[in-house]
Coordinates of C-alpha atoms and ligand atoms in Angstrom, one line a residue:
M591 CA 0.0 0.0 0.0
I592 CA 2.8 2.4 0.9
V593 CA 4.6 1.8 -2.3
L594 CA 1.5 2.2 -4.3
L595 CA 0.6 5.5 -2.7
A596 CA 4.1 6.9 -3.0
L597 CA 4.2 5.8 -6.7
R598 CA 0.8 7.3 -7.4
C599 CA 1.6 10.6 -5.6
S600 CA 4.9 10.9 -7.5
Y601 CA 3.1 10.1 -10.8
E602 CA 0.5 12.8 -10.1
L603 CA 3.2 15.4 -9.4
N604 CA 4.7 14.6 -12.7
Q605 CA 1.3 15.3 -14.2
Q606 CA 1.3 18.7 -12.4
N607 CA -1.3 17.5 -9.9
T608 CA -0.6 18.2 -6.2
C609 CA -2.8 15.3 -5.1
F610 CA -5.3 12.6 -6.3
L611 CA -8.7 11.5 -5.3
L612 CA -8.6 8.3 -3.3
T613 CA -11.6 7.1 -5.2
Q614 CA -9.7 7.2 -8.4
L615 CA -7.1 4.5 -7.7
T616 CA -7.3 3.1 -11.2
W617 CA -4.0 1.4 -10.8
V618 CA -5.4 -0.5 -7.9
D619 CA -8.1 -1.9 -10.2
W620 CA -5.4 -3.1 -12.5
L621 CA -3.6 -4.8 -9.7
M622 CA -6.8 -6.4 -8.5
H623 CA -7.5 -7.7 -12.0
H624 CA -4.1 -9.4 -11.8
N625 CA -5.0 -11.1 -8.5
V626 CA -2.8 -8.9 -6.3
L627 CA -4.6 -8.9 -3.0
L628 CA -5.6 -5.4 -1.9
P629 CA -8.4 -4.1 0.2
E630 CA -11.7 -3.1 -1.5
H631 CA -12.0 0.6 -2.6
Y632 CA -14.4 1.5 0.2
E633 CA -12.1 0.1 2.8
W634 CA -9.0 2.1 1.7
A635 CA -9.7 5.4 3.6
E636 CA -10.4 3.6 6.9
R637 CA -7.5 1.1 6.5
L638 CA -5.0 3.8 5.5
Q639 CA -6.0 6.1 8.4
A640 CA -5.4 3.3 10.8
T641 CA -1.8 3.1 9.7
D642 CA 0.9 5.6 10.8
L643 CA 1.3 6.7 7.2
F644 CA -1.3 9.5 7.6
G645 CA -1.5 12.4 10.0
E646 CA 0.9 14.8 11.5
D647 CA 4.6 14.2 10.7
A648 CA 3.5 11.3 8.5
P649 CA 4.4 11.1 4.8
F650 CA 0.9 11.3 3.5
V651 CA -2.3 13.3 4.1
L652 CA -5.8 12.4 3.3
D653 CA -8.0 15.6 3.1
N654 CA -11.4 15.8 1.6
G655 CA -10.9 12.5 -0.1
L656 CA -7.6 13.7 -1.7
V657 CA -4.3 12.0 -1.0
Y658 CA -1.2 14.2 -0.9
F659 CA 2.5 13.9 0.0
S660 CA 2.4 15.9 3.3
R661 CA 4.8 18.5 1.9
Y662 CA 2.4 19.5 -0.9
H663 CA -0.5 19.5 1.5
N664 CA 1.3 21.8 3.8
M665 CA 2.2 24.1 0.9
E666 CA -1.4 24.2 -0.2
L667 CA -2.6 25.0 3.3
A668 CA 0.0 27.7 3.7
V669 CA -1.0 29.4 0.4
A670 CA -4.7 29.0 1.2
E671 CA -4.2 30.6 4.7
F672 CA -2.3 33.5 3.2
V673 CA -4.9 34.1 0.5
I674 CA -7.9 33.9 2.8
A675 CA -6.3 36.2 5.4
G676 CA -5.3 38.7 2.7
Q677 CA -8.6 38.7 1.0
T678 CA -10.5 39.4 4.2
R679 CA -8.1 42.1 5.4
K680 CA -7.6 45.7 4.3
P681 CA -4.0 46.6 3.5
A682 CA -1.8 47.3 6.6
H683 CA -0.9 50.8 5.4
H684 CA -2.8 52.5 8.2
W685 CA -2.6 55.9 6.4
L686 CA -5.1 54.7 3.8
P687 CA -8.4 56.5 4.4
A688 CA -11.4 54.6 5.7
E689 CA -13.7 55.6 2.8
L690 CA -11.6 53.3 0.6
L691 CA -13.4 50.4 2.2
D692 CA -16.6 51.9 0.9
G693 CA -15.1 51.9 -2.6
Q694 CA -14.6 55.7 -2.7
S695 CA -11.4 57.5 -3.6
E696 CA -11.1 60.9 -5.1
I697 CA -7.5 60.1 -6.0
V698 CA -8.5 57.1 -8.0
D699 CA -11.4 59.0 -9.6
G700 CA -8.9 61.7 -10.6
L701 CA -6.6 59.2 -12.2
F702 CA -9.4 57.8 -14.3
Q703 CA -11.0 61.0 -15.2
S704 CA -8.0 62.2 -17.1
T705 CA -7.4 59.0 -19.0
S706 CA -10.7 57.2 -19.7
S707 CA -11.8 57.8 -23.2
E708 CA -15.1 59.7 -23.7
A709 CA -16.6 56.4 -25.0
D710 CA -15.6 54.6 -21.8
K711 CA -17.1 57.4 -19.7
L712 CA -20.3 57.3 -21.6
D713 CA -20.4 53.5 -21.3
E714 CA -19.9 53.8 -17.6
Q715 CA -22.6 56.4 -17.3
L716 CA -25.0 54.3 -19.2
N717 CA -23.8 51.3 -17.2
T718 CA -23.5 49.3 -20.4
E719 CA -19.9 48.5 -19.7
I720 CA -18.1 48.6 -16.3
D721 CA -14.7 50.2 -16.3
W722 CA -12.9 47.2 -14.9
Q723 CA -9.6 48.9 -14.6
Y724 CA -11.2 51.4 -12.3
R725 CA -12.8 48.6 -10.3
A726 CA -9.5 46.8 -10.2
V727 CA -7.6 49.7 -8.6
L728 CA -10.3 50.2 -6.0
N729 CA -10.5 46.4 -5.3
S730 CA -6.7 46.1 -4.9
L731 CA -6.5 49.3 -2.8
S732 CA -8.9 47.8 -0.3
H733 CA -7.4 44.3 0.1
Q734 CA -4.1 43.1 1.5
F735 CA -4.1 40.4 -1.1
S736 CA -5.7 40.9 -4.6
V737 CA -5.5 39.6 -8.1
I738 CA -5.9 41.5 -11.4
T739 CA -6.4 39.1 -14.3
G740 CA -7.0 39.7 -17.9
G741 CA -6.0 38.6 -21.5
P742 CA -3.3 40.3 -23.5
G743 CA -3.5 44.1 -23.8
T744 CA -6.4 44.5 -21.3
G745 CA -4.4 47.1 -19.4
K746 CA -3.0 45.1 -16.5
T747 CA 0.3 47.1 -16.4
T748 CA -1.6 50.4 -16.9
T749 CA -3.9 49.4 -14.0
V750 CA -0.9 48.5 -11.8
I751 CA 0.7 51.9 -12.5
K752 CA -2.5 53.6 -11.5
L753 CA -2.8 51.5 -8.4
L754 CA 0.7 52.2 -7.3
S755 CA 0.4 55.8 -8.1
S756 CA -2.7 56.1 -5.9
L757 CA -1.0 54.3 -3.1
V758 CA 2.0 56.6 -3.3
Q759 CA -0.2 59.7 -3.5
Y760 CA -2.0 58.6 -0.2
Y761 CA 1.4 58.0 1.4
L762 CA 2.7 61.4 0.3
E763 CA -0.3 63.1 1.7
Q764 CA 1.0 62.3 5.2
P765 CA 2.9 65.1 6.8
T766 CA 6.7 64.6 6.5
L767 CA 7.0 63.9 10.2
I768 CA 4.6 61.0 10.0
Q769 CA 6.2 59.8 6.8
K770 CA 9.5 59.6 8.7
Q771 CA 7.9 57.6 11.5
I772 CA 6.3 55.2 9.0
G773 CA 9.7 54.9 7.3
Q774 CA 10.5 54.3 3.7
F775 CA 7.6 53.1 1.6
T776 CA 9.0 50.3 -0.5
I777 CA 7.3 48.8 -3.5
K778 CA 8.8 45.9 -5.5
L779 CA 7.9 44.3 -8.9
A780 CA 8.6 40.6 -9.6
A781 CA 7.9 38.0 -12.2
P782 CA 8.6 34.2 -12.3
T783 CA 11.2 34.3 -15.2
G784 CA 13.9 36.7 -16.3
K785 CA 12.1 37.3 -19.6
A786 CA 8.8 38.1 -17.9
A787 CA 10.7 40.5 -15.5
L788 CA 12.3 42.2 -18.5
R789 CA 8.9 42.6 -20.3
L790 CA 7.4 44.0 -17.1
T791 CA 10.3 46.5 -16.9
E792 CA 9.7 47.6 -20.5
S793 CA 5.9 47.9 -20.0
M794 CA 6.3 49.9 -16.7
L795 CA 8.7 52.3 -18.4
S796 CA 6.5 53.0 -21.3
G797 CA 3.3 53.0 -19.2
I798 CA 4.6 55.5 -16.7
D799 CA 5.6 57.8 -19.6
K800 CA 2.2 57.5 -21.2
L801 CA 0.3 58.2 -18.0
N802 CA 2.2 61.4 -17.2
I803 CA 3.0 60.4 -13.6
S804 CA 4.5 63.3 -11.6
D805 CA 8.1 63.1 -10.6
D806 CA 7.5 62.9 -6.8
I807 CA 5.2 59.9 -7.3
R808 CA 7.4 58.4 -9.9
A809 CA 10.3 58.3 -7.4
Y810 CA 8.4 55.7 -5.4
I811 CA 7.3 53.5 -8.3
P812 CA 9.9 51.0 -9.4
T813 CA 10.2 50.3 -13.1
E814 CA 12.7 47.5 -12.8
A815 CA 11.3 44.1 -12.0
S816 CA 13.3 41.1 -10.8
T817 CA 12.7 37.4 -10.8
I818 CA 11.2 35.8 -7.7
H819 CA 14.5 33.9 -7.2
R820 CA 16.5 37.1 -7.3
L821 CA 14.0 39.0 -5.0
L822 CA 14.2 36.2 -2.4
K823 CA 18.0 35.9 -3.0
S824 CA 18.2 32.2 -4.1
R825 CA 21.0 30.2 -2.3
G826 CA 20.4 27.1 -4.4
R827 CA 17.5 24.7 -4.9
N828 CA 14.6 25.8 -2.8
D829 CA 16.7 27.7 -0.3
F830 CA 16.4 31.5 0.0
Y831 CA 18.0 34.2 2.0
Y832 CA 14.5 35.8 2.6
N833 CA 12.2 33.2 4.1
S834 CA 9.7 32.8 6.9
N835 CA 12.4 33.6 9.5
N836 CA 13.9 36.5 7.6
K837 CA 11.2 38.5 5.9
L838 CA 11.6 40.8 2.9
P839 CA 11.7 44.4 4.0
I840 CA 9.0 45.6 1.6
D841 CA 5.5 47.1 1.8
V842 CA 4.0 46.2 -1.6
L843 CA 4.8 43.4 -4.0
V844 CA 3.3 43.2 -7.5
L845 CA 3.9 39.8 -9.0
D846 CA 3.3 39.6 -12.8
E847 CA 2.7 36.5 -14.9
A848 CA 1.4 34.8 -11.8
S849 CA -0.1 31.9 -13.8
M850 CA 3.5 30.6 -14.3
V851 CA 4.3 30.3 -10.6
D852 CA 4.1 26.8 -9.1
L853 CA 2.8 25.9 -5.7
S854 CA 6.2 25.4 -4.2
L855 CA 7.7 28.8 -5.2
M856 CA 4.5 30.6 -4.4
S857 CA 4.4 29.2 -0.8
K858 CA 8.1 30.2 -0.4
L859 CA 7.4 33.7 -1.6
M860 CA 4.3 34.2 0.6
S861 CA 6.1 32.9 3.7
A862 CA 8.9 35.5 3.1
L863 CA 6.4 38.5 3.0
P864 CA 6.1 40.5 6.2
S865 CA 2.6 40.9 7.6
R866 CA 2.5 44.5 6.5
C867 CA 3.2 43.7 2.9
Q868 CA 0.4 44.0 0.3
L869 CA 0.5 41.4 -2.5
V870 CA -1.0 42.0 -5.9
L871 CA -1.0 39.1 -8.4
I872 CA -1.2 39.9 -12.1
G873 CA -1.7 37.4 -14.9
D874 CA -4.0 35.8 -17.4
K875 CA -5.8 33.0 -15.6
E876 CA -6.7 31.4 -19.0
Q877 CA -3.0 30.8 -20.0
L878 CA -1.0 27.7 -19.5
A879 CA -0.4 26.9 -15.9
S880 CA 3.0 26.4 -14.3
V881 CA 5.4 23.8 -15.6
E882 CA 5.5 22.3 -12.1
A883 CA 2.5 21.2 -10.0
G884 CA -0.5 23.5 -9.3
N885 CA -2.8 25.8 -11.2
L886 CA -2.8 28.6 -8.6
L887 CA -3.9 31.7 -10.4
A888 CA -6.9 29.9 -12.0
E889 CA -8.0 28.5 -8.7
I890 CA -7.7 31.7 -6.8
C891 CA -9.8 33.3 -9.6
A892 CA -12.4 30.6 -9.4
P893 CA -15.2 32.9 -7.9
L894 CA -15.1 35.0 -11.0
Q895 CA -17.0 32.3 -12.8
S896 CA -20.1 32.9 -10.7
L897 CA -19.8 36.6 -10.2
G898 CA -23.4 38.0 -10.6
I899 CA -24.2 41.4 -12.0
E900 CA -25.3 42.6 -8.6
R901 CA -21.9 41.9 -7.1
Q902 CA -19.9 43.6 -9.9
N903 CA -19.8 46.9 -8.1
A904 CA -19.0 45.5 -4.7
L905 CA -15.4 45.5 -3.5
Q906 CA -13.8 42.1 -4.1
P907 CA -10.2 40.9 -4.1
V908 CA -10.2 39.4 -7.6
T909 CA -10.9 41.5 -10.7
E910 CA -10.9 40.5 -14.3
L911 CA -10.1 43.1 -17.0
K912 CA -12.2 42.3 -20.0
K913 CA -11.5 44.8 -22.7
S914 CA -8.5 44.5 -24.9
Y915 CA -6.8 47.7 -26.0
R916 CA -4.2 46.0 -28.0
F917 CA -6.1 44.1 -30.6
D918 CA -9.7 44.4 -31.6
S919 CA -11.5 41.7 -29.6
N920 CA -13.9 41.4 -32.5
G921 CA -11.0 41.0 -35.0
E922 CA -10.2 37.5 -36.1
I923 CA -7.3 36.9 -33.6
G924 CA -9.5 38.1 -30.7
L925 CA -12.5 36.0 -31.9
L926 CA -10.4 32.9 -32.3
A927 CA -8.8 33.4 -28.8
K928 CA -12.2 33.8 -27.3
A929 CA -13.6 30.8 -29.1
V930 CA -10.7 28.6 -28.0
N931 CA -10.8 29.9 -24.5
K932 CA -14.5 29.1 -24.2
G933 CA -14.0 25.7 -25.9
V934 CA -16.6 26.6 -28.6
G935 CA -15.4 24.1 -31.2
K936 CA -18.0 25.1 -33.8
A937 CA -16.8 28.7 -33.8
V938 CA -13.1 27.6 -34.0
E939 CA -14.0 25.3 -36.9
H940 CA -15.9 28.1 -38.7
L941 CA -12.9 30.4 -38.4
L942 CA -10.5 27.8 -39.5
I943 CA -12.5 26.7 -42.5
E944 CA -13.1 30.3 -43.5
N945 CA -9.4 31.1 -43.4
C946 CA -8.2 27.8 -44.8
L947 CA -5.7 28.2 -47.6
G948 CA -6.5 26.1 -50.6
T949 CA -4.2 23.7 -52.3
D950 CA -2.5 25.9 -54.8
D951 CA 1.1 26.2 -53.4
A952 CA 2.0 29.5 -55.1
N953 CA -1.2 31.0 -53.6
R954 CA -0.5 29.5 -50.2
Q955 CA 3.1 30.9 -50.2
R956 CA 1.8 34.3 -51.1
Y957 CA -0.7 34.2 -48.3
L958 CA 1.9 33.1 -45.8
E959 CA 4.0 36.1 -46.8
S960 CA 1.4 38.8 -46.4
G961 CA -2.1 37.3 -46.3
S962 CA -5.0 37.7 -44.0
V963 CA -4.9 38.1 -40.3
L964 CA -5.8 34.5 -39.7
T965 CA -4.7 31.6 -41.8
W966 CA -5.0 27.9 -41.5
L967 CA -2.8 25.4 -43.3
D968 CA -3.9 21.8 -43.6
P969 CA -0.8 19.7 -42.7
N970 CA 1.2 17.6 -45.1
S971 CA 4.9 17.2 -45.7
H972 CA 4.5 19.8 -48.5
S973 CA 2.9 22.5 -46.4
I974 CA 5.5 22.2 -43.6
K975 CA 8.0 23.1 -46.4
L976 CA 6.0 26.3 -47.0
I977 CA 6.5 27.3 -43.4
V978 CA 10.2 26.4 -43.5
E979 CA 10.5 28.6 -46.7
R980 CA 8.7 31.5 -45.0
V981 CA 11.1 31.3 -42.0
V982 CA 14.1 31.0 -44.3
R983 CA 13.2 34.1 -46.2
H984 CA 12.8 36.0 -42.9
Q985 CA 16.2 34.7 -41.9
V986 CA 17.8 35.7 -45.2
A987 CA 16.5 39.2 -44.7
I988 CA 18.2 39.2 -41.2
L989 CA 21.4 37.9 -42.7
D990 CA 21.4 40.7 -45.3
S991 CA 21.0 43.4 -42.6
I992 CA 23.8 42.0 -40.6
S993 CA 26.3 43.0 -43.3
E994 CA 25.4 46.6 -42.7
I995 CA 26.7 46.6 -39.1
T996 CA 29.7 48.9 -38.4
E997 CA 31.3 50.2 -35.2
S998 CA 29.4 53.4 -35.4
N999 CA 25.9 52.1 -36.1
E1000 CA 26.2 48.9 -34.0
L1001 CA 23.5 49.5 -31.4
N1002 CA 20.9 50.8 -33.9
V1003 CA 21.5 47.9 -36.3
V1004 CA 21.3 45.4 -33.5
K1005 CA 18.0 46.9 -32.3
A1006 CA 16.6 46.9 -35.8
L1007 CA 17.6 43.2 -36.1
F1008 CA 15.8 42.3 -32.9
K1009 CA 12.7 44.2 -34.2
K1010 CA 12.9 42.1 -37.4
L1011 CA 13.4 38.9 -35.4
Y1012 CA 10.2 39.5 -33.4
E1013 CA 8.2 40.0 -36.6
L1014 CA 7.8 36.3 -37.1
Q1015 CA 8.0 33.3 -34.7
V1016 CA 7.1 29.7 -35.1
L1017 CA 5.7 28.0 -32.0
S1018 CA 5.4 24.2 -31.7
C1019 CA 3.4 22.3 -29.1
V1020 CA 6.1 19.8 -28.5
R1021 CA 9.9 19.6 -28.5
Q1022 CA 10.4 16.2 -30.1
S1023 CA 8.0 14.2 -32.3
I1024 CA 6.9 15.1 -35.8
Y1025 CA 6.8 18.9 -36.3
G1026 CA 8.4 19.4 -32.9
V1027 CA 10.8 22.2 -32.2
E1028 CA 13.9 20.1 -32.8
E1029 CA 12.7 18.8 -36.2
F1030 CA 11.7 22.3 -37.3
N1031 CA 15.0 23.9 -36.3
K1032 CA 16.8 21.2 -38.2
L1033 CA 14.7 21.7 -41.3
V1034 CA 15.4 25.5 -41.4
K1035 CA 19.2 25.0 -40.9
E1036 CA 19.2 22.4 -43.6
R1037 CA 17.5 24.7 -46.1
L1038 CA 19.8 27.7 -45.1
S1039 CA 22.8 25.4 -45.7
Q1040 CA 21.4 24.3 -49.1
L1041 CA 21.1 28.0 -50.1
G1042 CA 24.8 28.4 -49.0
R1043 CA 23.9 30.9 -46.3
V1044 CA 25.1 28.7 -43.4
A1045 CA 27.7 26.0 -43.1
W1046 CA 25.8 22.8 -42.0
Q1047 CA 28.7 21.7 -39.7
D1048 CA 28.9 25.1 -37.8
E1049 CA 27.3 25.2 -34.5
H1050 CA 27.6 29.0 -34.3
Y1051 CA 27.0 31.1 -37.4
A1052 CA 26.0 34.7 -38.3
G1053 CA 22.3 35.3 -38.1
R1054 CA 21.6 32.3 -35.8
P1055 CA 18.8 33.2 -33.4
I1056 CA 19.3 31.5 -30.0
L1057 CA 17.2 30.9 -27.0
V1058 CA 18.9 30.8 -23.5
T1059 CA 17.7 27.7 -21.6
E1060 CA 19.0 28.5 -18.1
N1061 CA 19.2 31.5 -15.7
A1062 CA 22.7 33.1 -15.8
Y1063 CA 22.3 35.9 -13.2
H1064 CA 26.0 36.9 -13.4
L1065 CA 25.5 37.7 -17.1
G1066 CA 22.1 39.3 -16.7
L1067 CA 20.6 36.6 -18.9
Y1068 CA 17.7 34.4 -18.1
N1069 CA 16.0 31.2 -19.3
G1070 CA 13.9 32.2 -22.4
D1071 CA 16.1 35.2 -23.4
I1072 CA 16.6 35.5 -27.2
G1073 CA 19.9 36.6 -28.8
I1074 CA 21.3 36.8 -32.3
Q1075 CA 24.8 35.8 -33.4
I1076 CA 26.6 38.5 -35.4
P1077 CA 30.3 39.2 -36.3
D1078 CA 31.5 41.9 -33.9
P1079 CA 32.4 44.9 -36.0
V1080 CA 35.5 45.6 -33.8
S1081 CA 37.1 42.2 -33.5
D1082 CA 35.3 40.5 -36.4
Q1083 CA 34.7 37.5 -34.1
L1084 CA 31.3 35.9 -34.0
V1085 CA 29.5 37.1 -30.8
T1086 CA 26.0 36.9 -29.5
Y1087 CA 24.0 40.1 -28.9
F1088 CA 21.1 40.5 -26.5
I1089 CA 19.0 43.6 -25.7
D1090 CA 18.0 44.0 -22.1
G1091 CA 14.7 45.5 -20.8
K1092 CA 16.2 49.0 -20.7
G1093 CA 17.3 48.8 -24.3
D1094 CA 20.9 48.3 -23.4
M1095 CA 23.0 45.9 -25.5
I1096 CA 24.7 42.8 -24.0
K1097 CA 27.4 41.3 -26.1
L1098 CA 29.0 37.9 -25.3
F1099 CA 31.7 35.8 -26.9
N1100 CA 30.3 32.4 -27.6
Q1101 CA 32.5 30.6 -25.0
R1102 CA 30.6 32.6 -22.3
L1103 CA 27.1 31.8 -23.5
P1104 CA 24.9 30.0 -21.0
T1105 CA 23.2 26.8 -22.3
H1106 CA 21.1 27.7 -25.3
E1107 CA 19.6 26.3 -28.6
S1108 CA 18.6 27.6 -32.0
V1109 CA 15.2 29.2 -32.0
Y1110 CA 13.7 29.2 -35.5
A1111 CA 10.9 27.5 -33.5
M1112 CA 10.2 27.5 -29.8
T1113 CA 7.7 25.6 -27.6
V1114 CA 4.5 27.4 -26.7
H1115 CA 5.6 27.1 -23.0
K1116 CA 8.8 29.0 -23.7
S1117 CA 6.9 31.7 -25.6
Q1118 CA 4.9 32.8 -22.5
G1119 CA 5.4 36.4 -21.7
S1120 CA 6.5 37.3 -25.3
E1121 CA 4.7 38.7 -28.3
F1122 CA 5.4 38.5 -32.0
D1123 CA 3.9 40.3 -35.0
H1124 CA 3.1 37.1 -36.9
T1125 CA 2.9 33.9 -34.9
I1126 CA 2.7 30.5 -36.6
L1127 CA 1.6 27.6 -34.4
I1128 CA 2.6 24.1 -35.6
M1129 CA 0.4 21.4 -34.1
P1130 CA 2.0 18.0 -33.6
G1131 CA 2.1 15.6 -36.5
D1132 CA 1.2 12.6 -34.4
D1133 CA -1.0 11.9 -31.3
V1134 CA 0.6 13.2 -28.2
G1135 CA -0.9 12.9 -24.7
V1136 CA -4.2 14.7 -24.2
K1137 CA -2.7 16.1 -21.0
L1138 CA -0.2 18.0 -23.1
L1139 CA -2.5 19.3 -25.8
G1140 CA -5.3 21.4 -24.3
R1141 CA -7.1 24.6 -25.1
E1142 CA -4.8 26.6 -22.7
L1143 CA -1.9 25.7 -24.9
I1144 CA -3.6 26.9 -28.1
Y1145 CA -5.0 30.0 -26.4
T1146 CA -1.5 30.9 -25.1
A1147 CA -0.1 30.5 -28.7
I1148 CA -2.9 32.7 -30.3
T1149 CA -2.4 35.4 -27.7
R1150 CA 1.3 35.7 -28.6
A1151 CA 0.3 37.1 -32.0
K1152 CA 0.0 40.9 -32.4
T1153 CA -1.1 41.2 -36.0
R1154 CA -1.2 37.8 -37.6
F1155 CA -1.8 34.2 -36.6
T1156 CA -1.3 31.1 -38.7
I1157 CA -2.1 27.6 -37.5
F1158 CA -0.7 24.5 -39.2
G1159 CA -2.5 21.4 -38.0
D1160 CA -4.9 18.7 -38.6
K1161 CA -8.4 20.1 -38.1
D1162 CA -9.7 17.2 -36.0
R1163 CA -6.7 17.2 -33.8
T1164 CA -6.9 20.9 -33.3
L1165 CA -10.6 20.7 -32.4
R1166 CA -9.9 17.8 -30.0
A1167 CA -7.4 20.0 -28.2
V1168 CA -9.9 22.9 -28.1
N1169 CA -12.4 20.6 -26.4
N1170 CA -9.8 19.5 -23.9
H1171 CA -9.8 21.7 -20.9
T1172 CA -6.7 20.8 -18.8
V1173 CA -7.8 20.1 -15.3
R1174 CA -5.2 19.8 -12.6
Q1175 CA -6.1 18.0 -9.4
S1176 CA -5.5 20.1 -6.4
G1177 CA -7.4 20.9 -3.3
L1178 CA -6.7 24.7 -3.3
S1179 CA -10.1 26.0 -4.5
K1180 CA -11.8 23.7 -2.0
L1181 CA -9.7 25.1 0.8
L1182 CA -10.3 28.7 -0.4
Y1183 CA -13.9 28.7 -1.5
G1184 CA -15.3 25.2 -0.8
L1185 CA -15.6 24.7 -4.6
Ligands
ATP2122 N1 -8.1 52.5 -20.4 C1 -7.3 52.5 -21.5 N2 -7.6 53.3 -22.5 C2 -6.8 53.4 -23.6 N3 -5.7 52.7 -23.8 C3 -5.4 51.8 -22.8 C4 -6.1 51.7 -21.6 N4 -5.5 50.8 -20.9 C5 -4.4 50.3 -21.5 N5 -4.3 51.0 -22.7 C6 -3.3 50.8 -23.7 O1 -3.4 49.4 -24.1 C7 -2.0 48.9 -24.3 C8 -1.9 47.6 -23.5 O2 -1.9 48.0 -22.1 P1 -1.1 47.3 -21.0 O3 0.4 47.1 -21.4 O4 -1.3 48.0 -19.7 O5 -1.8 45.9 -21.0 P2 -1.4 44.5 -20.4 O6 -2.6 43.8 -20.0 O7 -0.4 44.7 -19.3 O8 -0.7 43.8 -21.6 P3 0.1 42.5 -21.7 O9 -0.6 41.6 -22.7 O10 1.4 42.9 -22.3 O11 0.2 41.8 -20.4 C9 -1.1 50.0 -24.0 O12 -0.7 50.6 -25.2 C10 -1.9 50.9 -23.1 O13 -1.4 52.2 -23.2

């Protein structure tokens, strides 16, 4: 029994579940069919609890019919306790006025009056459309723990800036003497990966400029985000300088891309926050969940599903921003994202069929080059070549620009190359297997070498785009960073260039590069937190586990596209994935909301 339970718990962790339902011991059925003598299903709970395997200081926990390794149960309990306490408490900044708890704030009203468009104001007056950004600021101002979730371009960063600027304005309203007594008011920004931290840094810098925030308020709002590991000062695997015994000296933490954070890291982070610290999670609850166990953001946002009209104006800790300011939600990418997200197979099928490219190759190539917003390519060995050709042409244009680099125009050319690089990106659902990342990268290199633009045997070559696959803090490079290899105009040696969040150039000789790979294609998982003008999604060419291929994966891929989205995949397999809503077993939403 012990071995079975341990095996099953480990198996579930590999499947990103923190626990499993005791009633679903399908492996036990199998064993029973093979005459291995085990107790009947209904006897398990009783028999197990009679052993010393369950309970305090024991390896397993049975809670609400769910079996956990104790460690994961403790983490879930800790996260649930933190969230429940924070959702029911007002922020510990005692200088915030009482009327905030009634959802009133002249400061917030002022911030929205100057920026809401006339159309938004009219909508608000007519109550046809709630200004969710406004509600989000009030909601977060009145809770110690809050969440702002929303799809791409719904104004999450803009809302965070308004939230932080109102907090700072309230703080600055205190007389200097009181400010001195309160001490320095410290706000920090963090994200789970280095790439996400860089993107947040970029968005904060441009958002603050757009919103015309005054200099005295600006002085308190950070623009530079760090990774969670760096914020907590990682000392190696799962060990941090800041922890439950040595709390972070901060008053507010904004954590972006929260959907990517797993249970273990979130519990570490929460335990390191002092009781005065306000935590605001930002992210898209519909995106792929963390690579490791748990689906935290979606579970914390669970009450949104049942939020009735009557409660929309009441203060609550979780707010969903619904209006996209980046792409037209009624445009084809927006419609497809919505249809996939809601699992409406008929609508997805309709959009795919309507945008299906016929069988004439010349026509298909032309469309891939500069066709409609949405395109669907039916897969066969020939059409994958069309995508390879498209990427090769893009790559050749990059190679041609590289020859223009000189010592005097280096930074500008490198920036232009990165802009070009982000114009097109192929995403694949899988690494290996047919049409996986590895195969696609090989096909592109092969073609470039046939054209004489690359020597097949060279690992490093001019124009090669690379993806960093580990965090290298000492170099300021992180897992998921993208670089391009270019001959250095000074030494003429091949080097790799990166651009950091502040627009500064990092240049490395290849011997110093952290582990990396070519990136003509990357996995959808790796693309989280990035956007590209034209995104091409390649569905797998064979059946991969249903667990892997769900609507969250396809939604994440679609929402990486800024202006064009192409899908290459078998229609039935694509629709099956859209119907597959990945459910991860966990007890968090039960602990939080009894759901
Ligand atoms: N209320 C608004 N009115 C007009 N434009 C807005 C509004 N809110 C945000 N925007 C604009 O929409 C764009 C996206 O906003 P923002 O970067 O805040 O969204 P986001 O949800 O953080 O995006 P991301 O998908 O990068 O996470 C920005 O150009 C921003 O200036």
